[in-house]
């Protein structure tokens, strides 16, 4: 049996936080050992929220650096910039024509924006179709994402089905989401889901002083030091991400006994985060000094990605009767 194929993307919309790391990047890196990995910087997607061109370029470079510093190995995995493969937008159109409005209207990401009083543009509305094209163009087996992207994956499966049925051809395979349950949702410093939109994020590559300050500000309940602590709180859930199973057991037992101060847990968490990301941080600085090498990685990634997606796009075009007829049909009477 061949290797599994894994595909995922991240939007270049600002520095990565540890929710992005545990929910997405870490999986992408870990999967390199057992899957053929294809990962990309979703700059087309970022156009739904970011209009500053120079900023986008900066964020794309930063995300490529973050990925490489986190251990994505271009010798084993493909890393590319979405807009270096404009063919994806053609597939987006093909899928658009079989996608019911109702399907897109049910997307949480769209409904949330509506509820927040924004008036979404067509790009934001059709965003899941672009995401489906990103995925289906490679017929991947699994798509590692955080919990919040699961619905988009279900929509992708629907679109694949609609297309296959519409044209009576098995052009697209239905991909599986890959969501690790223990890190499904990383909490932010205020206890809500960590997100760059909530101003509650701990960034992966913040300087230690800034990180310590943010960790000390994690919101906790007002249980006195002597009393038992509720380990469902964000502080403990964050701490647990950086601890071994044995350490976790010990800490949770101490919390249950009482006598554990939140300050101690916070200081320890800050140290653990700095240690955990320390080596990656150093690697990132090294890579940042070689911008041409990073560009080469992205360019070579797009070249390899194109070779993988071209047969799928060709099959979709053929199924839909686009372009000149295949030679066999031309000569047939
Ligand atoms: P944000 O919510 O900060 O805008 P994105 O929506 O850009 O983050 O998410 C990028 C990736 O990181 C997605 O795969 C998403 O599921 C994952 N992710 C984001 N926030 C978290 C979180 N708090 N916990 C786990 N995974 C997350
Ligand atoms: N929508 C994803 C996010 O906001 C990013 C993304 C775009 C993606 N295309 C994808 C993720 C394809 C997985 C597969 O995080």
Short mmCIF file of C-alpha atoms and ligand atoms in Angstrom, two decimals:
data_model
loop_
_atom_site.label_atom_id
_atom_site.label_comp_id
_atom_site.label_asym_id
_atom_site.label_seq_id
_atom_site.Cartn_x
_atom_site.Cartn_y
_atom_site.Cartn_z
CA UNK A 1 0.00 0.00 0.00
CA UNK A 2 1.22 3.48 -0.78
CA UNK A 3 1.72 6.17 1.82
CA UNK A 4 -1.23 8.20 3.02
CA UNK A 5 -1.47 11.65 1.53
CA UNK A 6 -2.05 14.54 3.91
CA UNK A 7 -3.01 18.09 2.90
CA UNK A 8 -3.54 21.24 4.91
CA UNK A 9 -3.17 25.00 4.76
CA UNK A 10 -2.90 27.99 7.05
CA UNK A 11 -3.86 31.57 6.38
CA UNK A 12 -1.13 34.20 6.50
CA UNK A 13 -2.96 36.62 8.74
CA UNK A 14 -0.44 37.21 11.52
CA UNK A 15 2.03 35.47 13.81
CA UNK A 16 1.03 31.93 14.82
CA UNK A 17 -0.24 31.29 18.33
CA UNK A 18 0.08 28.12 20.32
CA UNK A 19 -3.50 27.15 19.40
CA UNK A 20 -2.43 27.11 15.74
CA UNK A 21 0.63 25.12 16.71
CA UNK A 22 -1.11 22.37 18.70
CA UNK A 23 -4.27 22.40 16.58
CA UNK A 24 -2.56 22.40 13.20
CA UNK A 25 1.20 22.83 12.66
CA UNK A 26 2.34 20.17 15.09
CA UNK A 27 0.13 17.60 13.36
CA UNK A 28 1.49 18.61 9.97
CA UNK A 29 5.04 18.15 11.17
CA UNK A 30 4.32 14.87 12.99
CA UNK A 31 2.55 13.38 9.98
CA UNK A 32 5.68 13.72 7.86
CA UNK A 33 6.84 10.34 9.10
CA UNK A 34 3.86 8.42 7.84
CA UNK A 35 2.21 10.54 5.17
CA UNK A 36 3.12 12.33 2.00
CA UNK A 37 2.55 15.89 3.20
CA UNK A 38 1.35 18.84 1.15
CA UNK A 39 1.09 22.11 3.08
CA UNK A 40 0.47 25.61 1.85
CA UNK A 41 0.28 29.25 2.81
CA UNK A 42 -3.29 30.26 1.98
CA UNK A 43 -2.74 33.77 0.64
CA UNK A 44 -5.82 33.70 -1.62
CA UNK A 45 -7.88 32.95 1.49
CA UNK A 46 -6.35 35.84 3.39
CA UNK A 47 -7.83 38.22 0.79
CA UNK A 48 -11.23 37.78 2.45
CA UNK A 49 -9.98 39.70 5.47
CA UNK A 50 -6.73 41.47 4.58
CA UNK A 51 -6.45 44.22 1.95
CA UNK A 52 -2.90 45.40 2.55
CA UNK A 53 -0.67 43.91 -0.12
CA UNK A 54 2.67 44.60 1.57
CA UNK A 55 1.31 43.15 4.81
CA UNK A 56 0.22 40.00 3.00
CA UNK A 57 3.73 39.47 1.60
CA UNK A 58 5.16 39.95 5.07
CA UNK A 59 2.69 37.49 6.61
CA UNK A 60 3.34 34.93 3.87
CA UNK A 61 7.08 35.08 4.53
CA UNK A 62 6.47 34.87 8.29
CA UNK A 63 4.22 31.85 7.99
CA UNK A 64 6.68 30.06 5.71
CA UNK A 65 9.37 30.73 8.34
CA UNK A 66 7.09 29.54 11.14
CA UNK A 67 6.36 26.32 9.29
CA UNK A 68 10.00 25.61 8.51
CA UNK A 69 11.14 26.54 12.02
CA UNK A 70 8.50 24.21 13.45
CA UNK A 71 10.11 21.30 11.68
CA UNK A 72 8.40 21.04 8.33
CA UNK A 73 11.08 19.46 6.19
CA UNK A 74 10.99 20.48 2.52
CA UNK A 75 12.96 17.38 1.62
CA UNK A 76 10.04 15.26 2.80
CA UNK A 77 6.99 17.51 2.52
CA UNK A 78 5.75 20.02 0.02
CA UNK A 79 5.40 23.60 1.24
CA UNK A 80 4.03 26.13 -1.23
CA UNK A 81 2.29 29.47 -1.58
CA UNK A 82 -1.33 29.07 -2.69
CA UNK A 83 -1.16 31.87 -5.27
CA UNK A 84 1.79 30.18 -7.02
CA UNK A 85 -0.77 27.63 -8.18
CA UNK A 86 -3.55 29.67 -9.81
CA UNK A 87 -5.00 26.45 -11.25
CA UNK A 88 -6.71 26.02 -7.87
CA UNK A 89 -9.00 28.93 -8.70
CA UNK A 90 -10.14 27.15 -11.86
CA UNK A 91 -11.13 24.13 -9.85
CA UNK A 92 -12.92 26.50 -7.46
CA UNK A 93 -15.17 27.55 -10.34
CA UNK A 94 -15.88 23.97 -11.37
CA UNK A 95 -16.93 23.17 -7.81
CA UNK A 96 -18.91 26.42 -7.46
CA UNK A 97 -21.23 25.33 -10.23
CA UNK A 98 -22.32 22.23 -8.30
CA UNK A 99 -22.50 23.88 -4.85
CA UNK A 100 -25.96 24.76 -3.52
CA UNK A 101 -26.32 28.20 -1.91
CA UNK A 102 -27.89 26.51 1.11
CA UNK A 103 -24.73 24.55 1.77
CA UNK A 104 -22.65 27.73 1.98
CA UNK A 105 -25.30 29.55 4.01
CA UNK A 106 -24.93 26.93 6.74
CA UNK A 107 -21.19 27.56 7.24
CA UNK A 108 -20.41 28.63 10.84
CA UNK A 109 -17.62 30.90 9.63
CA UNK A 110 -20.12 32.80 7.46
CA UNK A 111 -22.95 32.79 10.01
CA UNK A 112 -20.58 34.08 12.72
CA UNK A 113 -19.61 37.04 10.56
CA UNK A 114 -23.27 37.79 9.86
CA UNK A 115 -24.08 37.54 13.57
CA UNK A 116 -21.21 39.93 14.34
CA UNK A 117 -22.96 42.50 12.16
CA UNK A 118 -20.52 42.34 9.24
CA UNK A 119 -21.83 42.29 5.69
CA UNK A 120 -19.75 39.53 4.12
CA UNK A 121 -18.58 39.80 0.54
CA UNK A 122 -18.94 37.05 -2.03
CA UNK A 123 -15.36 35.90 -1.40
CA UNK A 124 -16.06 35.23 2.24
CA UNK A 125 -19.31 33.49 1.35
CA UNK A 126 -17.67 31.21 -1.19
CA UNK A 127 -14.53 30.66 0.89
CA UNK A 128 -15.44 27.00 1.59
CA UNK A 129 -15.45 26.33 -2.16
CA UNK A 130 -11.87 27.61 -2.50
CA UNK A 131 -10.97 25.46 0.48
CA UNK A 132 -12.63 22.44 -1.15
CA UNK A 133 -10.58 23.05 -4.30
CA UNK A 134 -7.39 23.31 -2.22
CA UNK A 135 -8.14 19.90 -0.86
CA UNK A 136 -9.77 17.96 -3.68
CA UNK A 137 -7.11 18.85 -6.24
CA UNK A 138 -4.80 16.33 -4.57
CA UNK A 139 -7.32 13.67 -3.58
CA UNK A 140 -5.71 13.48 -0.13
CA UNK A 141 -6.59 10.78 2.40
CA UNK A 142 -6.53 13.04 5.44
CA UNK A 143 -6.75 16.74 6.19
CA UNK A 144 -5.23 17.67 9.57
CA UNK A 145 -7.00 20.73 11.00
CA UNK A 146 -8.33 22.04 14.28
CA UNK A 147 -11.87 21.37 15.46
CA UNK A 148 -13.17 24.65 14.01
CA UNK A 149 -12.38 23.56 10.46
CA UNK A 150 -14.28 20.30 10.63
CA UNK A 151 -17.43 21.72 9.12
CA UNK A 152 -15.47 22.98 6.11
CA UNK A 153 -14.24 19.42 5.61
CA UNK A 154 -17.78 18.10 5.67
CA UNK A 155 -18.74 20.71 3.09
CA UNK A 156 -15.77 19.63 0.98
CA UNK A 157 -17.03 16.06 1.04
CA UNK A 158 -20.48 17.28 -0.04
CA UNK A 159 -19.01 19.23 -2.94
CA UNK A 160 -16.93 16.24 -4.06
CA UNK A 161 -20.08 14.11 -4.01
CA UNK A 162 -22.11 16.69 -5.93
CA UNK A 163 -19.46 16.90 -8.63
CA UNK A 164 -19.01 13.15 -8.93
CA UNK A 165 -22.78 12.66 -9.19
CA UNK A 166 -23.36 15.57 -11.56
CA UNK A 167 -20.89 14.14 -14.07
CA UNK A 168 -21.21 10.44 -13.30
CA UNK A 169 -17.49 10.10 -12.68
CA UNK A 170 -15.38 9.32 -9.63
CA UNK A 171 -13.15 12.35 -10.06
CA UNK A 172 -12.80 13.25 -6.38
CA UNK A 173 -12.14 11.12 -3.33
CA UNK A 174 -13.90 12.07 -0.07
CA UNK A 175 -11.19 13.24 2.36
CA UNK A 176 -11.25 12.55 6.11
CA UNK A 177 -10.68 15.26 8.71
CA UNK A 178 -7.83 14.51 11.13
CA UNK A 179 -8.46 16.20 14.45
CA UNK A 180 -6.55 15.09 17.52
CA UNK A 181 -9.05 15.00 20.39
CA UNK A 182 -6.71 15.99 23.24
CA UNK A 183 -5.73 19.27 21.61
CA UNK A 184 -8.99 19.90 19.78
CA UNK A 185 -9.36 23.37 21.27
CA UNK A 186 -6.54 25.27 22.97
CA UNK A 187 -7.93 27.92 25.35
CA UNK A 188 -6.75 31.52 25.31
CA UNK A 189 -5.70 33.59 28.34
CA UNK A 190 -9.34 34.57 28.93
CA UNK A 191 -10.64 30.99 28.82
CA UNK A 192 -12.31 31.30 25.42
CA UNK A 193 -10.87 29.49 22.38
CA UNK A 194 -7.45 30.95 21.66
CA UNK A 195 -7.83 33.05 18.53
CA UNK A 196 -6.08 35.98 16.95
CA UNK A 197 -9.50 37.62 16.69
CA UNK A 198 -10.07 37.63 20.47
CA UNK A 199 -6.83 39.23 21.61
CA UNK A 200 -6.33 36.28 23.97
CA UNK A 201 -3.50 34.50 22.17
CA UNK A 202 -0.04 33.45 23.30
CA UNK A 203 2.18 33.74 20.23
CA UNK A 204 4.67 30.96 19.51
CA UNK A 205 7.60 33.27 18.89
CA UNK A 206 7.07 36.11 21.33
CA UNK A 207 10.20 37.20 23.16
CA UNK A 208 10.34 35.48 26.60
CA UNK A 209 9.59 38.67 28.56
CA UNK A 210 6.42 39.33 26.60
CA UNK A 211 5.35 35.73 26.90
CA UNK A 212 5.87 35.67 30.67
CA UNK A 213 3.79 38.79 31.07
CA UNK A 214 0.94 37.32 29.03
CA UNK A 215 1.04 34.04 30.94
CA UNK A 216 0.90 35.86 34.29
CA UNK A 217 -2.29 37.53 33.02
CA UNK A 218 -4.13 34.23 32.38
CA UNK A 219 -7.55 34.52 33.98
CA UNK A 220 -8.22 32.14 36.89
CA UNK A 221 -11.03 31.82 39.42
CA UNK A 222 -10.69 33.28 42.91
CA UNK A 223 -10.33 30.03 44.86
CA UNK A 224 -8.02 30.63 47.86
CA UNK A 225 -4.57 28.99 47.73
CA UNK A 226 -5.46 26.44 50.40
CA UNK A 227 -8.51 25.11 48.55
CA UNK A 228 -8.69 22.48 45.80
CA UNK A 229 -8.46 23.90 42.26
CA UNK A 230 -10.60 23.26 39.23
CA UNK A 231 -8.25 21.86 36.58
CA UNK A 232 -10.73 22.52 33.77
CA UNK A 233 -9.52 26.12 33.82
CA UNK A 234 -7.52 27.51 30.91
CA UNK A 235 -4.35 27.74 33.02
CA UNK A 236 -4.24 24.00 33.72
CA UNK A 237 -5.32 23.06 30.21
CA UNK A 238 -2.52 25.19 28.78
CA UNK A 239 -0.01 23.87 31.28
CA UNK A 240 -0.97 20.29 30.41
CA UNK A 241 0.04 20.84 26.78
CA UNK A 242 3.65 21.21 27.88
CA UNK A 243 3.79 18.39 30.42
CA UNK A 244 4.27 14.64 30.30
CA UNK A 245 1.44 12.34 31.42
CA UNK A 246 3.22 11.67 34.73
CA UNK A 247 3.79 15.38 35.41
CA UNK A 248 0.16 16.05 34.62
CA UNK A 249 -1.01 13.44 37.06
CA UNK A 250 1.17 14.87 39.80
CA UNK A 251 0.08 18.46 39.15
CA UNK A 252 -3.60 17.56 39.01
CA UNK A 253 -3.29 15.63 42.27
CA UNK A 254 -1.70 18.68 43.91
CA UNK A 255 -4.50 20.85 42.54
CA UNK A 256 -7.09 18.48 44.00
CA UNK A 257 -5.40 18.52 47.44
CA UNK A 258 -5.31 22.31 47.71
CA UNK A 259 -2.33 24.44 48.71
CA UNK A 260 -1.29 25.10 45.11
CA UNK A 261 -1.05 28.75 44.09
CA UNK A 262 -1.90 29.88 40.58
CA UNK A 263 1.25 32.04 40.48
CA UNK A 264 3.45 28.99 40.78
CA UNK A 265 1.64 27.21 37.94
CA UNK A 266 1.88 30.33 35.77
CA UNK A 267 5.60 30.77 36.33
CA UNK A 268 6.20 27.13 35.53
CA UNK A 269 4.03 27.33 32.42
CA UNK A 270 5.92 30.37 31.14
CA UNK A 271 9.24 28.54 31.55
CA UNK A 272 7.89 25.47 29.80
CA UNK A 273 6.62 27.48 26.85
CA UNK A 274 9.95 29.30 26.46
CA UNK A 275 11.85 26.02 26.58
CA UNK A 276 9.47 24.25 24.22
CA UNK A 277 9.71 26.89 21.50
CA UNK A 278 13.31 27.98 22.24
CA UNK A 279 15.04 25.80 19.69
CA UNK A 280 12.44 26.55 17.02
CA UNK A 281 12.90 30.22 17.72
CA UNK A 282 16.64 29.99 17.10
CA UNK A 283 16.06 28.04 13.89
CA UNK A 284 13.57 30.66 12.76
CA UNK A 285 16.12 33.44 13.23
CA UNK A 286 18.64 31.50 11.16
CA UNK A 287 16.14 30.96 8.34
CA UNK A 288 15.01 34.58 8.41
CA UNK A 289 18.55 35.59 7.49
CA UNK A 290 18.26 33.56 4.26
CA UNK A 291 15.08 34.85 2.56
CA UNK A 292 16.13 33.58 -0.88
CA UNK A 293 16.32 30.02 0.41
CA UNK A 294 12.80 30.30 1.77
CA UNK A 295 11.59 31.57 -1.61
CA UNK A 296 13.29 28.61 -3.27
CA UNK A 297 11.47 26.22 -0.97
CA UNK A 298 8.11 27.78 -1.86
CA UNK A 299 8.82 27.81 -5.57
CA UNK A 300 10.00 24.22 -5.63
CA UNK A 301 6.96 23.29 -3.51
CA UNK A 302 4.60 24.81 -6.07
CA UNK A 303 6.33 22.95 -8.87
CA UNK A 304 5.88 19.61 -7.11
CA UNK A 305 2.31 20.47 -6.09
CA UNK A 306 1.39 21.34 -9.68
CA UNK A 307 2.60 17.96 -10.89
CA UNK A 308 0.33 16.26 -8.35
CA UNK A 309 -2.79 18.30 -9.03
CA UNK A 310 -2.66 18.48 -12.82
CA UNK A 311 -4.06 14.98 -13.47
CA UNK A 312 -6.96 15.62 -11.06
CA UNK A 313 -7.80 18.95 -12.67
CA UNK A 314 -7.55 17.33 -16.10
CA UNK A 315 -9.94 14.56 -15.01
CA UNK A 316 -12.42 17.15 -13.67
CA UNK A 317 -12.25 19.15 -16.92
CA UNK A 318 -12.68 15.99 -18.97
CA UNK A 319 -15.66 14.81 -16.88
CA UNK A 320 -17.31 18.22 -17.30
CA UNK A 321 -16.65 18.37 -21.05
CA UNK A 322 -14.35 21.36 -20.91
CA UNK A 323 -11.60 22.13 -23.38
CA UNK A 324 -10.95 20.32 -26.65
CA UNK A 325 -12.19 16.72 -26.84
CA UNK A 326 -9.69 13.99 -26.07
CA UNK A 327 -7.96 12.68 -29.26
CA UNK A 328 -9.81 9.33 -29.18
CA UNK A 329 -13.17 11.07 -29.26
CA UNK A 330 -12.13 13.39 -32.03
CA UNK A 331 -11.51 10.57 -34.45
CA UNK A 332 -14.54 8.55 -33.36
CA UNK A 333 -17.70 8.88 -35.48
P1 LIG B 1 -7.58 31.94 14.53
O1 LIG B 1 -8.77 31.36 15.24
O2 LIG B 1 -6.58 32.47 15.49
O3 LIG B 1 -7.99 32.96 13.50
P2 LIG B 1 -7.19 30.21 12.31
O4 LIG B 1 -8.68 30.20 12.12
O5 LIG B 1 -6.35 30.95 11.32
O6 LIG B 1 -6.89 30.76 13.78
O7 LIG B 1 -6.73 28.70 12.44
C1 LIG B 1 -5.60 28.12 11.80
C2 LIG B 1 -5.53 26.66 12.20
O8 LIG B 1 -5.26 26.54 13.61
C3 LIG B 1 -6.80 25.86 11.95
O9 LIG B 1 -6.48 24.55 11.57
C4 LIG B 1 -7.47 25.87 13.29
O10 LIG B 1 -8.32 24.78 13.45
C5 LIG B 1 -6.29 25.82 14.24
N1 LIG B 1 -6.62 26.52 15.49
C6 LIG B 1 -6.87 27.85 15.63
N2 LIG B 1 -7.13 28.17 16.92
C7 LIG B 1 -7.06 27.00 17.60
C8 LIG B 1 -7.24 26.67 18.98
N3 LIG B 1 -7.51 27.58 19.89
N4 LIG B 1 -7.10 25.38 19.33
C9 LIG B 1 -6.79 24.44 18.40
N5 LIG B 1 -6.61 24.68 17.11
C10 LIG B 1 -6.74 25.95 16.69
N1 LIG B 2 -9.61 27.62 6.26
C1 LIG B 2 -8.39 27.23 6.93
C2 LIG B 2 -8.19 28.12 8.18
O1 LIG B 2 -8.74 29.20 8.25
C3 LIG B 2 -7.19 27.37 6.05
C4 LIG B 2 -7.31 26.52 4.84
C5 LIG B 2 -7.53 26.95 3.58
C6 LIG B 2 -7.24 25.10 4.80
N2 LIG B 2 -7.58 25.90 2.73
C7 LIG B 2 -7.40 24.75 3.44
C8 LIG B 2 -7.05 24.11 5.76
C9 LIG B 2 -7.40 23.42 3.03
C10 LIG B 2 -7.05 22.78 5.35
C11 LIG B 2 -7.22 22.44 4.00
O2 LIG B 2 -7.50 27.73 9.05
#
